[in-house]
Each structure stands twice: as structure tokens, then as C-alpha cells.
mmCIF file of C-alpha atoms in Angstrom:
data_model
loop_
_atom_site.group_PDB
_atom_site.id
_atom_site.type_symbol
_atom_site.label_atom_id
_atom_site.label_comp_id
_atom_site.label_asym_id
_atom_site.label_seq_id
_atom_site.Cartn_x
_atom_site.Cartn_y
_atom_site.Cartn_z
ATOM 1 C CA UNK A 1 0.000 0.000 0.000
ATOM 2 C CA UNK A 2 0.750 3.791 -0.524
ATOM 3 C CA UNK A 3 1.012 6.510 1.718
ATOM 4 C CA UNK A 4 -2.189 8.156 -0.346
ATOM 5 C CA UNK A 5 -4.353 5.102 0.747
ATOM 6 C CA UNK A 6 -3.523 5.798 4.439
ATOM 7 C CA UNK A 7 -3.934 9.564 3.483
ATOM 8 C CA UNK A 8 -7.522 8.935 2.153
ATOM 9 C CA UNK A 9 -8.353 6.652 5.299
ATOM 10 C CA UNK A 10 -7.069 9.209 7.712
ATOM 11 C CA UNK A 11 -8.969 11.911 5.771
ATOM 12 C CA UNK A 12 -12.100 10.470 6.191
ATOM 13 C CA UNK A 13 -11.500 9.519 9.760
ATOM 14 C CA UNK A 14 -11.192 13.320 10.296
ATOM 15 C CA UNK A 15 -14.474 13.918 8.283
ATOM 16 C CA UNK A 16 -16.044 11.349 10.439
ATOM 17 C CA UNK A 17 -14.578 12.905 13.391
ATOM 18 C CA UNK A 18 -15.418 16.454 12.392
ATOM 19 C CA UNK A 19 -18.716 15.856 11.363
ATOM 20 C CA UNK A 20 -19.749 13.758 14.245
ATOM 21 C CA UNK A 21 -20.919 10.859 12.279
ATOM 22 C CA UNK A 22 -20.400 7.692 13.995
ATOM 23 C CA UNK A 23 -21.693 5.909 10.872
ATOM 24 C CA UNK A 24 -19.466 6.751 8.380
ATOM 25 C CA UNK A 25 -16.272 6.502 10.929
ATOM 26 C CA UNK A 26 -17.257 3.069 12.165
ATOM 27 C CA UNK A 27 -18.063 1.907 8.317
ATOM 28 C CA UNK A 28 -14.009 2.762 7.854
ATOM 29 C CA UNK A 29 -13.537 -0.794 9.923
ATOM 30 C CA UNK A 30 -13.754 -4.541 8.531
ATOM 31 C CA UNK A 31 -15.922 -6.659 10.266
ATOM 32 C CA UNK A 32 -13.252 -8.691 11.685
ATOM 33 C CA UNK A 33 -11.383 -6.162 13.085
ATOM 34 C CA UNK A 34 -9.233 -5.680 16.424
ATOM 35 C CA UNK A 35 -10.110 -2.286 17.959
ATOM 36 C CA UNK A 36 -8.336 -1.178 20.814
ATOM 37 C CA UNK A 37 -10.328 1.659 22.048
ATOM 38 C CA UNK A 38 -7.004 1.835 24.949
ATOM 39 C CA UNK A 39 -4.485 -0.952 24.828
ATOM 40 C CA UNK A 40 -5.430 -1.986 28.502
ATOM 41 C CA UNK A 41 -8.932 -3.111 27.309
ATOM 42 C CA UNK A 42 -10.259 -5.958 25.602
ATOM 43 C CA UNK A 43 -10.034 -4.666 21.851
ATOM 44 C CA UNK A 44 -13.169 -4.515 19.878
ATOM 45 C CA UNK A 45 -13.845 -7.544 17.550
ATOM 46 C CA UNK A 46 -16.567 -6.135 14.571
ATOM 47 C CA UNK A 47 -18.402 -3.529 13.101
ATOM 48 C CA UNK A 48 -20.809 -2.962 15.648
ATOM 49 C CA UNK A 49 -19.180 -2.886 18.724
ATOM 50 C CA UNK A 50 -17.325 -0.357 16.982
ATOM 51 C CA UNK A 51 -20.256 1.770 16.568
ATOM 52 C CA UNK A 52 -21.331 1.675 20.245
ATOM 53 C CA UNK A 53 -17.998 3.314 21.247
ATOM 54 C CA UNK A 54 -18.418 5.703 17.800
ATOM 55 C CA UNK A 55 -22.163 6.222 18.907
ATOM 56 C CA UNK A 56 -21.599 8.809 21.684
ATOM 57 C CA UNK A 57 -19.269 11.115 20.209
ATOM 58 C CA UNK A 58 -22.460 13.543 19.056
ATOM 59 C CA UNK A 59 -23.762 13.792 22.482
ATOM 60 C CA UNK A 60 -19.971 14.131 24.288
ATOM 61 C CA UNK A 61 -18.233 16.583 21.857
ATOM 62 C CA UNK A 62 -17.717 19.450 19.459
ATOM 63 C CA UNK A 63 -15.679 21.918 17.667
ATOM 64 C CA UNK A 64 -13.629 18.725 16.732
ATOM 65 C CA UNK A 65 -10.141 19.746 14.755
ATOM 66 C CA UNK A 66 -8.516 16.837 14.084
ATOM 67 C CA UNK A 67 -4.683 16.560 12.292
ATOM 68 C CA UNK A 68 -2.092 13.771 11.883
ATOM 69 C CA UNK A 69 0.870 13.388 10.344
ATOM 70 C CA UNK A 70 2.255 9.705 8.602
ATOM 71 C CA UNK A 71 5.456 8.596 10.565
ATOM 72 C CA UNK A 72 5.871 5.431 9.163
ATOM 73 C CA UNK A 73 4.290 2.839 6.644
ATOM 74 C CA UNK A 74 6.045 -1.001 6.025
ATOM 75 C CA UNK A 75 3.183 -3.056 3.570
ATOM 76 C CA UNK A 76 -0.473 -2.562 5.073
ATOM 77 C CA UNK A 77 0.340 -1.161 8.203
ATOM 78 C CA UNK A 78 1.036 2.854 9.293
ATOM 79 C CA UNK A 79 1.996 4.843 12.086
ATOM 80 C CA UNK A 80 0.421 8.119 13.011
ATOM 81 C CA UNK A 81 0.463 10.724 14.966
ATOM 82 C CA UNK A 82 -2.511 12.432 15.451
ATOM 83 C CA UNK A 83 -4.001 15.741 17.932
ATOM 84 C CA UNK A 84 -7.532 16.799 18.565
ATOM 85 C CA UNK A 85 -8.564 19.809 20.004
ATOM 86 C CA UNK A 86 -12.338 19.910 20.868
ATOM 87 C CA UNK A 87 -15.082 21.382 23.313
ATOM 88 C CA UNK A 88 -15.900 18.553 25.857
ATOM 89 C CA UNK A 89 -20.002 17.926 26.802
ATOM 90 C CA UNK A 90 -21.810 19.442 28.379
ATOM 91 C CA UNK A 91 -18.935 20.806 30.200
ATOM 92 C CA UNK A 92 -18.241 23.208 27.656
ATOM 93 C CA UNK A 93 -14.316 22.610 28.690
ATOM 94 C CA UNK A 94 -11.782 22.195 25.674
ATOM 95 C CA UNK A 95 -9.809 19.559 25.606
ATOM 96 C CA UNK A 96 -6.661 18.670 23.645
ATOM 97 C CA UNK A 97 -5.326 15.235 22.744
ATOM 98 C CA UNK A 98 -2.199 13.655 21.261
ATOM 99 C CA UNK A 99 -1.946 10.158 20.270
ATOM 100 C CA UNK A 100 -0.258 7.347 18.091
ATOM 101 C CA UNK A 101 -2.264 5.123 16.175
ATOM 102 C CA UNK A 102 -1.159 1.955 14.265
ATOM 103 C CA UNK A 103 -3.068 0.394 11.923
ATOM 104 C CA UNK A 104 -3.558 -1.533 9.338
ATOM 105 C CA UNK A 105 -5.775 -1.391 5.874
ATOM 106 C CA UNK A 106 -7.241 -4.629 4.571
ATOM 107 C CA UNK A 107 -7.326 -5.497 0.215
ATOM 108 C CA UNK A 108 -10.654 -2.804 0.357
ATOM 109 C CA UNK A 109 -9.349 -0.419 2.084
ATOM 110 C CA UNK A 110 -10.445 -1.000 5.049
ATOM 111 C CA UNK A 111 -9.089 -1.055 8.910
ATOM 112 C CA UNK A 112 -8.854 -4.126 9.982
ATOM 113 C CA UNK A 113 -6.054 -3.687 12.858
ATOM 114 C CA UNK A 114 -6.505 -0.665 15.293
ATOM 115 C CA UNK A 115 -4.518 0.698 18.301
ATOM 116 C CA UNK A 116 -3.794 3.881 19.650
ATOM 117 C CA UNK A 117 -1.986 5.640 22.614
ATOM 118 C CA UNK A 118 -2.965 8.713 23.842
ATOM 119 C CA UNK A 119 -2.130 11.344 26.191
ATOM 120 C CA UNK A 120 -4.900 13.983 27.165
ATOM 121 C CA UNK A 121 -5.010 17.544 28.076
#
């Protein structure tokens, strides 16, 4: 795979993100797929389960801005660092976050390995 194929995944993850859809981001996932929401959990395991962590992001959040920037791609797998900035609900506190994620794209395009690290502000 090429860095434009992680580009175009991480771009829609950020319209996802932005746009508060937890549709569209949790479509971005295979079926099979290992989510880990935080690496000391029990990782997601399909589509829907990630939708029920996706699924209160429109009620918890706004004023998303979300970046990243590719470190590192070897086959179908990428590192990336990524920030968010965002107003927390209904606290109306902002909140900033900086994180790693690693993951992998499937034949289709789609993510069927996902972990990130995060530290938050």
C-alpha cells in the first residue's frame, strides 16, 4: 500500500470525526477487526461494537479539529500521529489530545487492525 491510501483513510476519519458521524467513521472498519479503544482493554472484535464506542461522540463533543501526520508505513500497516482539540459535553471545557495510532488497511481499504496511545489535556 501507498502513503495516499492511508492519506484517504485518515482523511475520512477526520471527516467522520469532524462531522460527528459515527456511521461513516465506524463503516471505515472490517468486520473482523481488532479495535483497541485503549491498549489496557479488551479490543473490539466487529463492526458494531465499533459503533457503540463511535455512537456517543455527538452527544460528548464538538468543535472537533482533528490533524495527523504519517510517521511510518512497512506493507499494510502505518503509524500516526494524530491531535484533537475539541469542546468537551456538556462541560463546555476544551480539551486537547495527542496520540499514536497503528493500523492496518485490509485489500478494500479498510481497517482491519486498530490501536492507539494517547495522552490527554
Amino acid at each position: 500500500m501507498d502513503i495516499q491510501q492511508f492519506k484517504d483513510w485518515l482523511n475520512k476519519l477526520e471527516k467522520a470525526w469532524v462531522g460527528l458521524d459515527p456511521k461513516n467513521a465506524s463503516t471505515l472498519f472490517s468486520n473482523d477487526v481488532e479495535y483497541y479503544e485503549s491498549t489496557l482493554r479488551v479490543p473490539c472484535q466487529n463492526w458494531d461494537e465499533v459503533f457503540d464506542l463511535w455512537k456517543v461522540i455527538p452527544t460528548n463533543q464538538k468543535d472537533v479539529v482533528f490533524n495527523y501526520d504519517i510517521l511510518a508505513i512497512s506493507g499494510n500497516l502505518c503509524v500516526a500521529n494524530w491531535r484533537v482539540e475539541r469542546t468537551r459535553l456538556p462541560q463546555l471545557t476544551h480539551q486537547k489530545i495527542d496520540g499514536i495510532f497503528v493500523l492496518k488497511l485490509n485489500e478494500d481499504g479498510l481497517c482491519n487492525y486498530f490501536k492507539q496511545w494517547r495522552t490527554v489535556e
